[in-house]
Coordinates of C-alpha atoms in Angstrom, one line a residue:
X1 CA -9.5 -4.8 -15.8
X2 CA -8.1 -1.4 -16.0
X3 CA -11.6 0.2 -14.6
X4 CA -11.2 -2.1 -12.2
X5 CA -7.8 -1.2 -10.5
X6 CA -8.9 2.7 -11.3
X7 CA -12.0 1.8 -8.9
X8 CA -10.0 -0.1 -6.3
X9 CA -6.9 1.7 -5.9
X10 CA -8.3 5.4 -6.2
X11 CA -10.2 5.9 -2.7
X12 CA -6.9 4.4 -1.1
X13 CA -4.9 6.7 -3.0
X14 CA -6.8 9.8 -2.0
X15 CA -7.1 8.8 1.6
X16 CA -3.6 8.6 1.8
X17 CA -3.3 11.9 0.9
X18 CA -2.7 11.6 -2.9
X19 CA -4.9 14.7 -4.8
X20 CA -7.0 14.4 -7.6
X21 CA -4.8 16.1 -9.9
X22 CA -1.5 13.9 -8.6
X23 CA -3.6 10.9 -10.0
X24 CA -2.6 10.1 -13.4
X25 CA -3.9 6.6 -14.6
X26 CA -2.2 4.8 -17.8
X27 CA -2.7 1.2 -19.4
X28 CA 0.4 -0.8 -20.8
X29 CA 1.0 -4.4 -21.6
X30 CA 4.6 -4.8 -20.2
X31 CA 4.9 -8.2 -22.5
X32 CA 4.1 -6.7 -25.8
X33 CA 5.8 -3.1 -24.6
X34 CA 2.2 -1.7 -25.9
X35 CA 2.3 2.2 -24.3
X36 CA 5.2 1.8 -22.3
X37 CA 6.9 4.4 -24.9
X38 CA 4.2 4.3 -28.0
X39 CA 0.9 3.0 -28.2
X40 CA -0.3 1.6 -31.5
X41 CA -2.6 -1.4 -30.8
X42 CA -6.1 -0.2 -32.4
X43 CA -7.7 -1.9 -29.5
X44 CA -6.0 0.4 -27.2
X45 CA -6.2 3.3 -29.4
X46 CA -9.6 2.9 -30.1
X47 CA -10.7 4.4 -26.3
X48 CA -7.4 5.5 -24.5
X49 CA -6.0 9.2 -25.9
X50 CA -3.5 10.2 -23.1
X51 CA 0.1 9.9 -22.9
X52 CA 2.6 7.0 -22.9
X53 CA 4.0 5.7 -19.4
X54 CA 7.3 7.0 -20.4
X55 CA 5.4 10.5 -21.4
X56 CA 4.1 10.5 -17.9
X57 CA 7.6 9.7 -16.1
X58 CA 8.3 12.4 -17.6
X59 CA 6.2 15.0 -16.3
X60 CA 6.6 13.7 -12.7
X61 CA 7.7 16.2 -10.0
X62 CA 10.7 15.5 -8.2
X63 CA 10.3 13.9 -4.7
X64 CA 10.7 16.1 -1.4
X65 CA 13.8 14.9 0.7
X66 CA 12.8 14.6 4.1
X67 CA 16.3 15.2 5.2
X68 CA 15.4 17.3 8.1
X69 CA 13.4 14.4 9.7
X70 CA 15.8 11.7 11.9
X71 CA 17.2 8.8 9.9
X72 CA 15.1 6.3 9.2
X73 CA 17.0 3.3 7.2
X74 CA 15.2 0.3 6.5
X75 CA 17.4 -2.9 5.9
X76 CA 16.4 -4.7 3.1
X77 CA 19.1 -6.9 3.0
X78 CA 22.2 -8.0 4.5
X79 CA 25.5 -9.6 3.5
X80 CA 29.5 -9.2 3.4
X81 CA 31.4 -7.4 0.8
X82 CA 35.1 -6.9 0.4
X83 CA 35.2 -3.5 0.9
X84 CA 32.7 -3.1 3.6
X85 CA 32.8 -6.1 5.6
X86 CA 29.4 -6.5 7.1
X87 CA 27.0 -4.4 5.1
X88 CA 22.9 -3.8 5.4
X89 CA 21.7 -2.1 2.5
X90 CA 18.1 -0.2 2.4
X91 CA 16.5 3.0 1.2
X92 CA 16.9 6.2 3.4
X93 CA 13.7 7.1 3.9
X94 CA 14.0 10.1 5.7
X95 CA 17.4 12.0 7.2
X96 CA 20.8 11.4 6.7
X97 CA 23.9 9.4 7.2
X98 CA 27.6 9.8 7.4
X99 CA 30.5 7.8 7.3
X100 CA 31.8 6.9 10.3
X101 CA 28.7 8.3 12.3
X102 CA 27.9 6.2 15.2
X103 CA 23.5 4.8 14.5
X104 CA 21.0 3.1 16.5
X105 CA 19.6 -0.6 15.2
X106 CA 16.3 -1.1 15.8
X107 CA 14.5 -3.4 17.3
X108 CA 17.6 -5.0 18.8
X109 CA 18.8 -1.8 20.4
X110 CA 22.4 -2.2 19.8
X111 CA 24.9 0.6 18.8
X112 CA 26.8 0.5 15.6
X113 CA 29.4 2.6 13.6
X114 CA 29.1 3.1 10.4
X115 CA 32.4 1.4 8.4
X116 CA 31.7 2.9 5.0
X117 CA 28.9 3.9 2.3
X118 CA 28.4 3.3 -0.9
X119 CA 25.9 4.0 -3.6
X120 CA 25.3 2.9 -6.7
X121 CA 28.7 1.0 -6.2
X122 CA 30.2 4.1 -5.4
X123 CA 32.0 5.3 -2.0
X124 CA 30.5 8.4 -0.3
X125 CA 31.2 10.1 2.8
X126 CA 27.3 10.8 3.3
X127 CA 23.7 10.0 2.1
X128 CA 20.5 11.4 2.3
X129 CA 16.9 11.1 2.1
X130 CA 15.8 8.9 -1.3
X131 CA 19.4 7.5 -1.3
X132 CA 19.6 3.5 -1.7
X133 CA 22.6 2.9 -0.5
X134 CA 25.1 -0.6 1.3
X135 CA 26.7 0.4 4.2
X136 CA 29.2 -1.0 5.9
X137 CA 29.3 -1.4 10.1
X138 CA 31.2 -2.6 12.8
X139 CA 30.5 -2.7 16.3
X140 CA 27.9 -5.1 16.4
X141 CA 27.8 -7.5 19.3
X142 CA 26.7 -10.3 17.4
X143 CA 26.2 -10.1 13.1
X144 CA 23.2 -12.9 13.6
X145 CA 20.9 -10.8 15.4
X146 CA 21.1 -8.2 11.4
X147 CA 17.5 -9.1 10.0
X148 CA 15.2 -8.0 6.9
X149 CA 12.9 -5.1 8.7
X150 CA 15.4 -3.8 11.1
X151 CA 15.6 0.0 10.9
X152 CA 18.9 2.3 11.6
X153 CA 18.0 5.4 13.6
X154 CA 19.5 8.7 14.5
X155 CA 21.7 8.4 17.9
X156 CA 20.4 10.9 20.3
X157 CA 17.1 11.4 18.6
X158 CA 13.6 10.1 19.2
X159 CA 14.2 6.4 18.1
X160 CA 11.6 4.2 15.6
X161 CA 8.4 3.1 17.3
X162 CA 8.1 -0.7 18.2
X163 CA 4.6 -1.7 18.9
X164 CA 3.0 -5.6 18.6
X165 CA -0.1 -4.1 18.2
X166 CA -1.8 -0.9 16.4
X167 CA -5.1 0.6 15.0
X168 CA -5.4 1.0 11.6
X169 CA -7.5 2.5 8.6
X170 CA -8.3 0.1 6.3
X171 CA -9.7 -0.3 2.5
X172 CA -10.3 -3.6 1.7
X173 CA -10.6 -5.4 -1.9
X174 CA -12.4 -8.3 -3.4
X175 CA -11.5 -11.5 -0.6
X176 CA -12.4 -14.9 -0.3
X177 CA -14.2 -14.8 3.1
X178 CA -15.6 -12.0 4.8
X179 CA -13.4 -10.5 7.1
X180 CA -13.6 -11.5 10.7
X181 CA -12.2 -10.6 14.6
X182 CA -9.2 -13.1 14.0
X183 CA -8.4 -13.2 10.4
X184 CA -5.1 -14.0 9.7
X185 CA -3.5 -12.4 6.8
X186 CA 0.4 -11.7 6.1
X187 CA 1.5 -8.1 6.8
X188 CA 3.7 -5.9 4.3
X189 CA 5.1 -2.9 5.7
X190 CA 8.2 -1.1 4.2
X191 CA 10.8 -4.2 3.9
X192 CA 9.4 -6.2 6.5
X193 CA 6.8 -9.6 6.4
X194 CA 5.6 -10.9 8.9
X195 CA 2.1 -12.5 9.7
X196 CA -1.1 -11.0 11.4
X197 CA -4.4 -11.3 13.1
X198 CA -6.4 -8.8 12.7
X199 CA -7.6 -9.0 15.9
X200 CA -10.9 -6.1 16.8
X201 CA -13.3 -5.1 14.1
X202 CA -13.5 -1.0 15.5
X203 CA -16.0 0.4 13.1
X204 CA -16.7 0.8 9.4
X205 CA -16.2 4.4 8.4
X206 CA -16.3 7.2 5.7
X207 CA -12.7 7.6 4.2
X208 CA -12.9 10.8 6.2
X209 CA -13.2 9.0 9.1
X210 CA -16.9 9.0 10.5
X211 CA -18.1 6.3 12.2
X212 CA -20.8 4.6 10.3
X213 CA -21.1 1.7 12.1
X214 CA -19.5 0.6 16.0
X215 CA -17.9 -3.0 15.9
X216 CA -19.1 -4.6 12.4
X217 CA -19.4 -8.4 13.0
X218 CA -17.5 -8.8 9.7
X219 CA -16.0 -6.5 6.6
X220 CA -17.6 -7.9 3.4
X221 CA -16.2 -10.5 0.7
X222 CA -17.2 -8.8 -2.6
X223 CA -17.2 -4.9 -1.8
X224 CA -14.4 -2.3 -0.8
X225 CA -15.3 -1.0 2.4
X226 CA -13.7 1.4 5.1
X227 CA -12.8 0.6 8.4
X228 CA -10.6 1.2 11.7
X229 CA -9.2 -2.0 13.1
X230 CA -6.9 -3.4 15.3
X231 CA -3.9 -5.8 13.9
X232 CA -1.6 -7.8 16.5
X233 CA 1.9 -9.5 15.2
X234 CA 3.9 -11.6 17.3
X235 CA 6.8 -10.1 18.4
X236 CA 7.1 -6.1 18.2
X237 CA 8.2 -4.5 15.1
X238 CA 9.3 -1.4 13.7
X239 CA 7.0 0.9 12.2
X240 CA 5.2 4.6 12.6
X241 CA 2.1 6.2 12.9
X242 CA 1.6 7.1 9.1
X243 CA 0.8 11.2 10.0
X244 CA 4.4 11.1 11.6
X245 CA 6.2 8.8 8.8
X246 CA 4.6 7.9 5.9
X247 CA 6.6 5.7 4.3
X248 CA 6.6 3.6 7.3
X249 CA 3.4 3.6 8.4
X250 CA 1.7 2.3 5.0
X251 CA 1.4 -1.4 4.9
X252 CA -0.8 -4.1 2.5
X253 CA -2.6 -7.0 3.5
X254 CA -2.2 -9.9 1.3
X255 CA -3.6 -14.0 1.9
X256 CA -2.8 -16.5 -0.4
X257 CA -1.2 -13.9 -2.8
X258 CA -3.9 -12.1 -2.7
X259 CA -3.8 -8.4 -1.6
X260 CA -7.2 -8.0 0.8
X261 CA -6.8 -4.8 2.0
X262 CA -4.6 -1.5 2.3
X263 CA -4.2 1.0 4.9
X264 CA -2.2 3.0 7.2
X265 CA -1.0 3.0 10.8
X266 CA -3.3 5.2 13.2
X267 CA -2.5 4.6 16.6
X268 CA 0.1 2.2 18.3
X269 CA -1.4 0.3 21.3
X270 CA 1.3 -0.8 22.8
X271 CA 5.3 0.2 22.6

């Protein structure tokens, strides 16, 4: 099992820009708490001589802020507190907030001020990139229309992308069916869920990017392939081209609770 995520996961890490050396693999049973901060089982042991997960948390480099990008605050949830009345909370992903700062709510385009912000149950006057943080606002025309997947925006600045529609670069896994124009799959993409089709096979590629072969009938069942495809949703939704905003313009596939395929956004087709 552990070869096998290693194999999966590793060309989709390095695509996405992850190094070699920024790859650090490590197997723990979360149950039995074997490796997580010693590792003593002899079956373990007996083939795996590198560090504990803790030993690797560790070592990690702290995270660059993106602070100088516009906001980008994706709401993961939404509810009413005491203090700040209605409040969405989310992750800053990239730029930062302040209180009292009049933001932009995407998709619905409306206009809020910001009431108040706290983090980790604390008040602040501002937050930045990496923060998660609940914040309150006021100003809304109507609190129904605050949803899972909405994303607060600088005012003034070049706002999220909306597209129902966009070409990505795909890796897929082990599915149950081959892969087909049509294929409907669920679409995760920063907070947000929704269903898809993917709806045009493009071409199956290298993970640089050459063009192996032009508009593949089908992606295979029981291989991990490359490919560029097109995936339509509904109704538009926020997201960006992953060269522009990484964090939101990664996304997984999954059917039946099943992850199919990973990838990252390429090109918006529509907006």
């Amino acid at each position: 099992r552990y070869t096998q995520i290693c194999t999966e996961l590793a060309p989709f890490l390095k695509q996405t820009g992850f190094k070699d050396a920024d790859l650090r693999w490590c197997p723990v049973a979360g149950l039995a708490g074997e490796n997580l901060a010693k590792c003593k089982e002899p079956a373990l042991t007996s083939w795996y001589k590198g560090p504990t997960l803790l030993d690797l948390i560790d070592e990690f480099r702290p995270a660059e802020r993106l602070t100088n990008y516009p906001l980008r605050l994706c709401v993961s949830d939404v509810f009413k507190t005491t203090s700040l009345g209605t409040t969405i909370a989310g992750k800053l992903e990239t730029g930062k907030v302040c209180d009292k700062e009049k933001v932009l709510l995407m998709p619905c385009n409306e206009v809020i001020t910001v009431k108040g912000i706290e983090r980790q149950n604390t008040a602040v006057k501002e937050a930045f990139a990496g923060d998660n943080i609940e914040m309150g606002i006021q100003g809304i025309s109507d609190p129904n229309v605050l949803q899972i997947g909405q994303v607060v925006c600088s005012l003034g600045q070049i706002p999220v992308k909306m597209t129902s529609r966009f070409q990505a670069h795909l890796i897929t896994f082990k599915s149950q069916r081959p892969i087909t124009m049509g294929y409907p799959c669920v679409l995760h993409i920063h907070v947000l869920t929704v269903p898809c089709v993917i709806s045009k096979l493009v071409a199956l590629v290298t993970p640089s990017l050459e063009v192996e072969k032009k508009k593949p009938k089908c992606l295979p069942k029981d291989k991990s392939v490359n490919a560029l495809v097109e995936i339509a949703v509904d109704k538009p939704i926020c997201l960006e081209v992953f060269a522009e905003f990484r964090s939101l313009g990664r996304f997984l596939l999954r059917e039946e609770g099943d992850t199919i395929a990973a990838g990252v956004v390429k090109e918006l087709l529509d907006g």
